mmCIF file of C-alpha atoms and ligand atoms in Angstrom:
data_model
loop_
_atom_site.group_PDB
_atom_site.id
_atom_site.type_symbol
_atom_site.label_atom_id
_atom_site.label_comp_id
_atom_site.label_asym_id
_atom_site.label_seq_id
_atom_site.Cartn_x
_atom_site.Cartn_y
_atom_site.Cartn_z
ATOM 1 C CA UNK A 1 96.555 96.951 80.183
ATOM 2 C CA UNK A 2 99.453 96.025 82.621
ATOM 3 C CA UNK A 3 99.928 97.314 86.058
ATOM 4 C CA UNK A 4 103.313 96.394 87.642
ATOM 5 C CA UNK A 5 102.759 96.761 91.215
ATOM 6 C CA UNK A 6 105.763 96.573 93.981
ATOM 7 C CA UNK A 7 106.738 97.017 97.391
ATOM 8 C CA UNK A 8 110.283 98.331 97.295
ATOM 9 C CA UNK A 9 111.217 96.489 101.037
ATOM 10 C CA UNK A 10 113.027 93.153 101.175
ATOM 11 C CA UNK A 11 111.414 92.434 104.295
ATOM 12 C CA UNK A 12 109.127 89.802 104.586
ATOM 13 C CA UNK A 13 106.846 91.297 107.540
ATOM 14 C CA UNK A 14 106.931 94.382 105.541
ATOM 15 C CA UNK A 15 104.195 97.595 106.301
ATOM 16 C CA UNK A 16 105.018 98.422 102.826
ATOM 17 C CA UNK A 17 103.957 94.782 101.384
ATOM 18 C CA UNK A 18 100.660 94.973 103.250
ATOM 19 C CA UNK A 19 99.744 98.606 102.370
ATOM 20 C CA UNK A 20 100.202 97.294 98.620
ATOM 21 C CA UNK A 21 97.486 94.420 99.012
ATOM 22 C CA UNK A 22 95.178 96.838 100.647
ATOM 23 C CA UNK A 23 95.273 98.824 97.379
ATOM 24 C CA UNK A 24 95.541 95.500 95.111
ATOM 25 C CA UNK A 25 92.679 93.811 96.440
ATOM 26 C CA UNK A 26 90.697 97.609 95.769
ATOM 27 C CA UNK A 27 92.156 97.747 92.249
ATOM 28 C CA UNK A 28 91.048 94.106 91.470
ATOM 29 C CA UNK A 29 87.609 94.768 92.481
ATOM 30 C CA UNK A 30 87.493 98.264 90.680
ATOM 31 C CA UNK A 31 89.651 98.211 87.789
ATOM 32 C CA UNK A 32 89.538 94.257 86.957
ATOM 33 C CA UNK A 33 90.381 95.089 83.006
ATOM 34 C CA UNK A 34 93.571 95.618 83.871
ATOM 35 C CA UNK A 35 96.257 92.990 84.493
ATOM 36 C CA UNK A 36 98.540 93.526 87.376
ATOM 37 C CA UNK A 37 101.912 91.798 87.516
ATOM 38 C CA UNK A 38 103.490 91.520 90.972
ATOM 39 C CA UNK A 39 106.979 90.747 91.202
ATOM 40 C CA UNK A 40 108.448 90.474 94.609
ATOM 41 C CA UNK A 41 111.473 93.373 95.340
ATOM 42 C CA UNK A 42 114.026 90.798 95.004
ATOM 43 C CA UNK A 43 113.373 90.512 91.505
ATOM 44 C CA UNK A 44 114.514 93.935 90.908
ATOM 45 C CA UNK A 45 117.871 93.301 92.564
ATOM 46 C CA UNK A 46 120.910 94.878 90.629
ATOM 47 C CA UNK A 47 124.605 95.283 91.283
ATOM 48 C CA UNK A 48 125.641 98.903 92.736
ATOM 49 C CA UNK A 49 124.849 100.974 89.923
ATOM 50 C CA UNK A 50 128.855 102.068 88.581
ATOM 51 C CA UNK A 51 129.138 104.247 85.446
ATOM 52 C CA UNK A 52 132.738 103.297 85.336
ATOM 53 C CA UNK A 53 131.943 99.290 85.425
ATOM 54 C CA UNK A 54 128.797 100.447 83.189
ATOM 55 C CA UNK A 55 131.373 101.682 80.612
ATOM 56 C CA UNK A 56 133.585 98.775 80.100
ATOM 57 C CA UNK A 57 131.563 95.767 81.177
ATOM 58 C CA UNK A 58 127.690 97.544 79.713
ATOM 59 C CA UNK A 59 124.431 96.832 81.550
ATOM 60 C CA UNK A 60 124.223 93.675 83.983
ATOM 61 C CA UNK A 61 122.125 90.869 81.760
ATOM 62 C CA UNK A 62 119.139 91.446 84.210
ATOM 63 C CA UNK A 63 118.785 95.273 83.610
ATOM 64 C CA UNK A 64 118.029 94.558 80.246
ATOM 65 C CA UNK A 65 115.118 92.047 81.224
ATOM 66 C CA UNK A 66 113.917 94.970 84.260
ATOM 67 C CA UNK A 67 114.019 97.596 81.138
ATOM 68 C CA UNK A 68 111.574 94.998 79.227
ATOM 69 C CA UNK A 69 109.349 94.543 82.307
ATOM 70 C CA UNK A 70 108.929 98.157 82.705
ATOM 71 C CA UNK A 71 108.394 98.647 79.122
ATOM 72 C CA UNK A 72 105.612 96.118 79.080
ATOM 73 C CA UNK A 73 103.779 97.948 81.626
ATOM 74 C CA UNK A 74 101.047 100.471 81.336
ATOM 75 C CA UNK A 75 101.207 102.106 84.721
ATOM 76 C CA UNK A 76 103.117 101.628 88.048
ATOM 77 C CA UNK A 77 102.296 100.738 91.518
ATOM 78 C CA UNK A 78 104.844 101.582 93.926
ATOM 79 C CA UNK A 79 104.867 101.242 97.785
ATOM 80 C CA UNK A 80 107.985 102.060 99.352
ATOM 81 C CA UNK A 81 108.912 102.873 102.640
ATOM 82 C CA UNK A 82 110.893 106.138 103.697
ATOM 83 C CA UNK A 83 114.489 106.156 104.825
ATOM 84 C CA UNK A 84 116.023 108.973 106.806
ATOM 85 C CA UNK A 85 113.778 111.520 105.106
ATOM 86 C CA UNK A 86 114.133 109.872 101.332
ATOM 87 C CA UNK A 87 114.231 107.298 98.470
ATOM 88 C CA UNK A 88 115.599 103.962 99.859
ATOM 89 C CA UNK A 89 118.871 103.073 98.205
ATOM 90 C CA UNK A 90 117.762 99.721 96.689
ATOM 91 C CA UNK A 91 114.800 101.596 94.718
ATOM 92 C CA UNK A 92 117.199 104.791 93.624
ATOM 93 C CA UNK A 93 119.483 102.214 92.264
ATOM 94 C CA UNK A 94 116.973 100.415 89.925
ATOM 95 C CA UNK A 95 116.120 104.011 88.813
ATOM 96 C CA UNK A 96 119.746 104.808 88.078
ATOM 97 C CA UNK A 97 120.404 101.588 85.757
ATOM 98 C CA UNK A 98 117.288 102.379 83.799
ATOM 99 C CA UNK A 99 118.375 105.710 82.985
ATOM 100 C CA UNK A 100 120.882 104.437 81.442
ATOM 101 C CA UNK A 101 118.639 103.422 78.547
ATOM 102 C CA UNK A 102 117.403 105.076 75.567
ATOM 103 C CA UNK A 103 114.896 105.676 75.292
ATOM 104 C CA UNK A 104 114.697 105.973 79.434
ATOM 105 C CA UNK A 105 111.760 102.603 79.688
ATOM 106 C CA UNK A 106 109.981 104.502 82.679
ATOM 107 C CA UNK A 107 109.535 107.726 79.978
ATOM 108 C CA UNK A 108 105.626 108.623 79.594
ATOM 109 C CA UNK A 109 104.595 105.778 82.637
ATOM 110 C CA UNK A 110 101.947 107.062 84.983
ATOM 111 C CA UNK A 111 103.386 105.965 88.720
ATOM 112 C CA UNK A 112 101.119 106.031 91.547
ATOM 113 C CA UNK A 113 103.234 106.425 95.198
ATOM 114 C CA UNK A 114 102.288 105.092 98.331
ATOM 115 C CA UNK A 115 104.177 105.211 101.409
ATOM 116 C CA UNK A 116 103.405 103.169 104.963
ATOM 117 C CA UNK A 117 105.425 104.540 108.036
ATOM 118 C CA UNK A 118 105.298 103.041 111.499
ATOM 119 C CA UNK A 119 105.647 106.819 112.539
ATOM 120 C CA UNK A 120 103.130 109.476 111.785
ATOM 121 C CA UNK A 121 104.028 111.495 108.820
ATOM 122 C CA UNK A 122 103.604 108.302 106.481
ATOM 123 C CA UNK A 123 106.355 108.972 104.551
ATOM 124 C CA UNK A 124 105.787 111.879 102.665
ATOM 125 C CA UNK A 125 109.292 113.351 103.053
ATOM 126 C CA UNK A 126 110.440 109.790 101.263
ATOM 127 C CA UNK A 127 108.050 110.040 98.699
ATOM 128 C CA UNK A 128 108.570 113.885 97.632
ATOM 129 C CA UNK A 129 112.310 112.467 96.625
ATOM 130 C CA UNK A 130 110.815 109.106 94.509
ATOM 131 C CA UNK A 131 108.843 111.663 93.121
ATOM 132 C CA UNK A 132 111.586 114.001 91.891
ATOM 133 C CA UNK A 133 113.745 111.309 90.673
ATOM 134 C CA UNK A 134 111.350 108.946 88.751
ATOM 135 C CA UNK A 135 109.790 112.725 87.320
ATOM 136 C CA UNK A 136 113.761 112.770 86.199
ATOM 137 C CA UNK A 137 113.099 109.966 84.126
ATOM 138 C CA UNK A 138 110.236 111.476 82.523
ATOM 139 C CA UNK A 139 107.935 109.216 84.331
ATOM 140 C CA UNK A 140 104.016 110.671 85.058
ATOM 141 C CA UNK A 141 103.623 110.469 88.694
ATOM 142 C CA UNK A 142 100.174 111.293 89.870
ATOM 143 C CA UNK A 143 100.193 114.631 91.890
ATOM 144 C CA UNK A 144 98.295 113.136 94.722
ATOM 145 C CA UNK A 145 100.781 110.736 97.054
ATOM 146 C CA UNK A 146 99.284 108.280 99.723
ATOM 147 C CA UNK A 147 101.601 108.057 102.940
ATOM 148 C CA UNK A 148 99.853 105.772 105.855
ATOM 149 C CA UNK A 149 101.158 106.933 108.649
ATOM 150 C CA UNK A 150 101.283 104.249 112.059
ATOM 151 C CA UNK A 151 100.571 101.780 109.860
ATOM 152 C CA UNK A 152 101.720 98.903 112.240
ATOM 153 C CA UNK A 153 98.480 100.029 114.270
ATOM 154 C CA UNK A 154 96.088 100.866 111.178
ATOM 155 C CA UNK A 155 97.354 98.054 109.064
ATOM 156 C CA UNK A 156 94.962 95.099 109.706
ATOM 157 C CA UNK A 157 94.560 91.957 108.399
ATOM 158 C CA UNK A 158 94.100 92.538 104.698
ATOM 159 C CA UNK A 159 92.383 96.213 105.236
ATOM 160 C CA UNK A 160 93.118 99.588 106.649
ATOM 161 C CA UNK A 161 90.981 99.453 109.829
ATOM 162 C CA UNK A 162 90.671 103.510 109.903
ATOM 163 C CA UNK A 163 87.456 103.740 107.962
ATOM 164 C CA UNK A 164 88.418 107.632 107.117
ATOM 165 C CA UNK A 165 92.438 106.306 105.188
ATOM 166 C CA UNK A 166 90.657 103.176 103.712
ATOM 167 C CA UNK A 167 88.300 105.833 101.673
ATOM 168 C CA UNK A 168 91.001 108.125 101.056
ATOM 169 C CA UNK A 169 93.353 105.106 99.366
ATOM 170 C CA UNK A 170 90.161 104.106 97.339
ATOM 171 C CA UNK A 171 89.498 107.563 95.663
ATOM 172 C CA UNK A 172 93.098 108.043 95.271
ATOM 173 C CA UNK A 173 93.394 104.702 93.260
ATOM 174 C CA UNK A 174 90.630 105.738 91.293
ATOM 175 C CA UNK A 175 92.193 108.739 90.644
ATOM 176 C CA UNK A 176 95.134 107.249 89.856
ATOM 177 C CA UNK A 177 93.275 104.880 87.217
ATOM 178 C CA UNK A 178 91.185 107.386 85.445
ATOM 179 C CA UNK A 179 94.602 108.971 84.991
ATOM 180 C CA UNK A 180 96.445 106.559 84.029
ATOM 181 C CA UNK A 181 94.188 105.104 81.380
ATOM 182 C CA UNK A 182 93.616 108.438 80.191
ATOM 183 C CA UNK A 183 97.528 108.769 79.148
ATOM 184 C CA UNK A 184 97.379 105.201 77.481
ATOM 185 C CA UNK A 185 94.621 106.620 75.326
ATOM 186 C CA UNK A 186 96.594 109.710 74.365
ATOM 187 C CA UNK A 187 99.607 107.474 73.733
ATOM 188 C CA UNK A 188 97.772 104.958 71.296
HETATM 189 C C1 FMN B 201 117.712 102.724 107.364
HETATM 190 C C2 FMN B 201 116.330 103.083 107.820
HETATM 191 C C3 FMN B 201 115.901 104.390 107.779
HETATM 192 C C4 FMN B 201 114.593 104.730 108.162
HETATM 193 N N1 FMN B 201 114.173 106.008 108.048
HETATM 194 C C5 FMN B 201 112.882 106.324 108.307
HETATM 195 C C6 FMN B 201 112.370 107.625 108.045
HETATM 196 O O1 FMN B 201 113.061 108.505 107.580
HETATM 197 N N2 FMN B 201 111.076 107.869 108.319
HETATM 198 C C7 FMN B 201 110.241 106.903 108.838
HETATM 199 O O2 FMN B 201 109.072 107.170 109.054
HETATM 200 N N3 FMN B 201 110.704 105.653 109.077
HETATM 201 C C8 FMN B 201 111.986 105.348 108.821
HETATM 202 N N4 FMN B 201 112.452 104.086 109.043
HETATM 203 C C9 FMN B 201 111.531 103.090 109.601
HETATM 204 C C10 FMN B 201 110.742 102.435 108.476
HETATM 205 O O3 FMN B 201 109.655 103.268 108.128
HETATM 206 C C11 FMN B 201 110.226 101.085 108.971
HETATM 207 O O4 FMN B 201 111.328 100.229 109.215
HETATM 208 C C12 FMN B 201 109.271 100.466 107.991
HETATM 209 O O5 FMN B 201 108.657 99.352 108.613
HETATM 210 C C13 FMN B 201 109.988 100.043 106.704
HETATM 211 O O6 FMN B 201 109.062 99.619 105.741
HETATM 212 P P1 FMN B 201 108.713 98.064 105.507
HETATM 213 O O7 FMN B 201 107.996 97.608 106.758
HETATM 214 O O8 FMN B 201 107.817 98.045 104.308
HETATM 215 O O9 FMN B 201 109.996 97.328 105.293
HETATM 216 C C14 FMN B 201 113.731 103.733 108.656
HETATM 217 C C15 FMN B 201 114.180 102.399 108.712
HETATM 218 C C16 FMN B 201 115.449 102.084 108.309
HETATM 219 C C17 FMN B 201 115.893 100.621 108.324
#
């Protein structure tokens, strides 16, 4: 099975990017029959999403390839950081050009959210609107959200160096897993 797994910041000394490997490196020692593909955020790089440009030009050539990508995959790793309260722009837009599609490619896929903040709430307010609006696309996002919050002081080198969050990622992913390869199986 495939796991696409992003961080949805552009950054290159991103919180977001290092929460992700935290939970990679877990998922590759725990779930190691599945495959995980790792594009950087660039990749999913689109024009503005414009219905009216939409309707007389039709989708930009690299939508099409995105839609395959997401197609291909089996569940979804997302880390994305929160701005002002909410989705960032660059992620909503990649979920507006896929909804363009029928069937909608992200229809049926278990998602898994996580969320690093340099402030204390860890994102949560960001990651209740992902939620809503990839659950508008009919994808399965697992109930349970992780938000690290002051992760530029928990964030270590390739760990979470507060024991208690480290644990709580793990059985979250785990969660996550059992969940998500339970909803392949109903879908084969
Ligand atoms: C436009 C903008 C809005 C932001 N809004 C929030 C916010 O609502 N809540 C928050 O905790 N941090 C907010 N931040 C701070 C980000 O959490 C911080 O820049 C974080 O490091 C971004 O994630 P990254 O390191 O993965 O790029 C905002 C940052 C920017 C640039």
């Amino acid at each position: 099975m495939n796991l696409l797994a992003f961080a949805a910041s552009h950054r290159p000394v991103s919180l977001n990017h290092r929460l992700l490997k935290v939970a990679l490196e877990h998922w590759k020692d725990v779930h190691s029959a599945w495959d995980i593909i790792q594009p950087e955020f660039s990749h999913f790089d689109l024009p503005l999403f414009n219905d009216a440009v939409r309707e007389t030009e039709g989708m930009p050539a690299h939508a099409d390839a995105l839609r395959k990508e997401f197609l291909n995959a089996h569940a979804l790793l997302i880390a994305t950081p929160e701005y002002n309260w909410s989705i960032p722009a660059s992620l909503k837009n990649v979920v507006d050009w896929m909804s363009c599609y029928r069937p909608v490619p992200l229809h049926n896929k278990p998602v898994f959210l996580l969320s690093a903040t340099p402030s204390e709430r860890g994102g949560m307010l960001g990651l209740a609107h992902v939620k809503t609006t990839f659950e508008g696309l009919g994808a399965m996002v697992y109930p349970t959200m992780y938000g690290l919050g002051k992760a530029s002081m928990r964030l270590g080198d390739n760990t979470i160096t507060d024991g208690e969050h480290l644990k709580r990622l793990h059985a979250q992913l785990d969660g996550f897993a059992g969940f998500a390869s339970a909803i392949q199986s109903l879908q084969r």
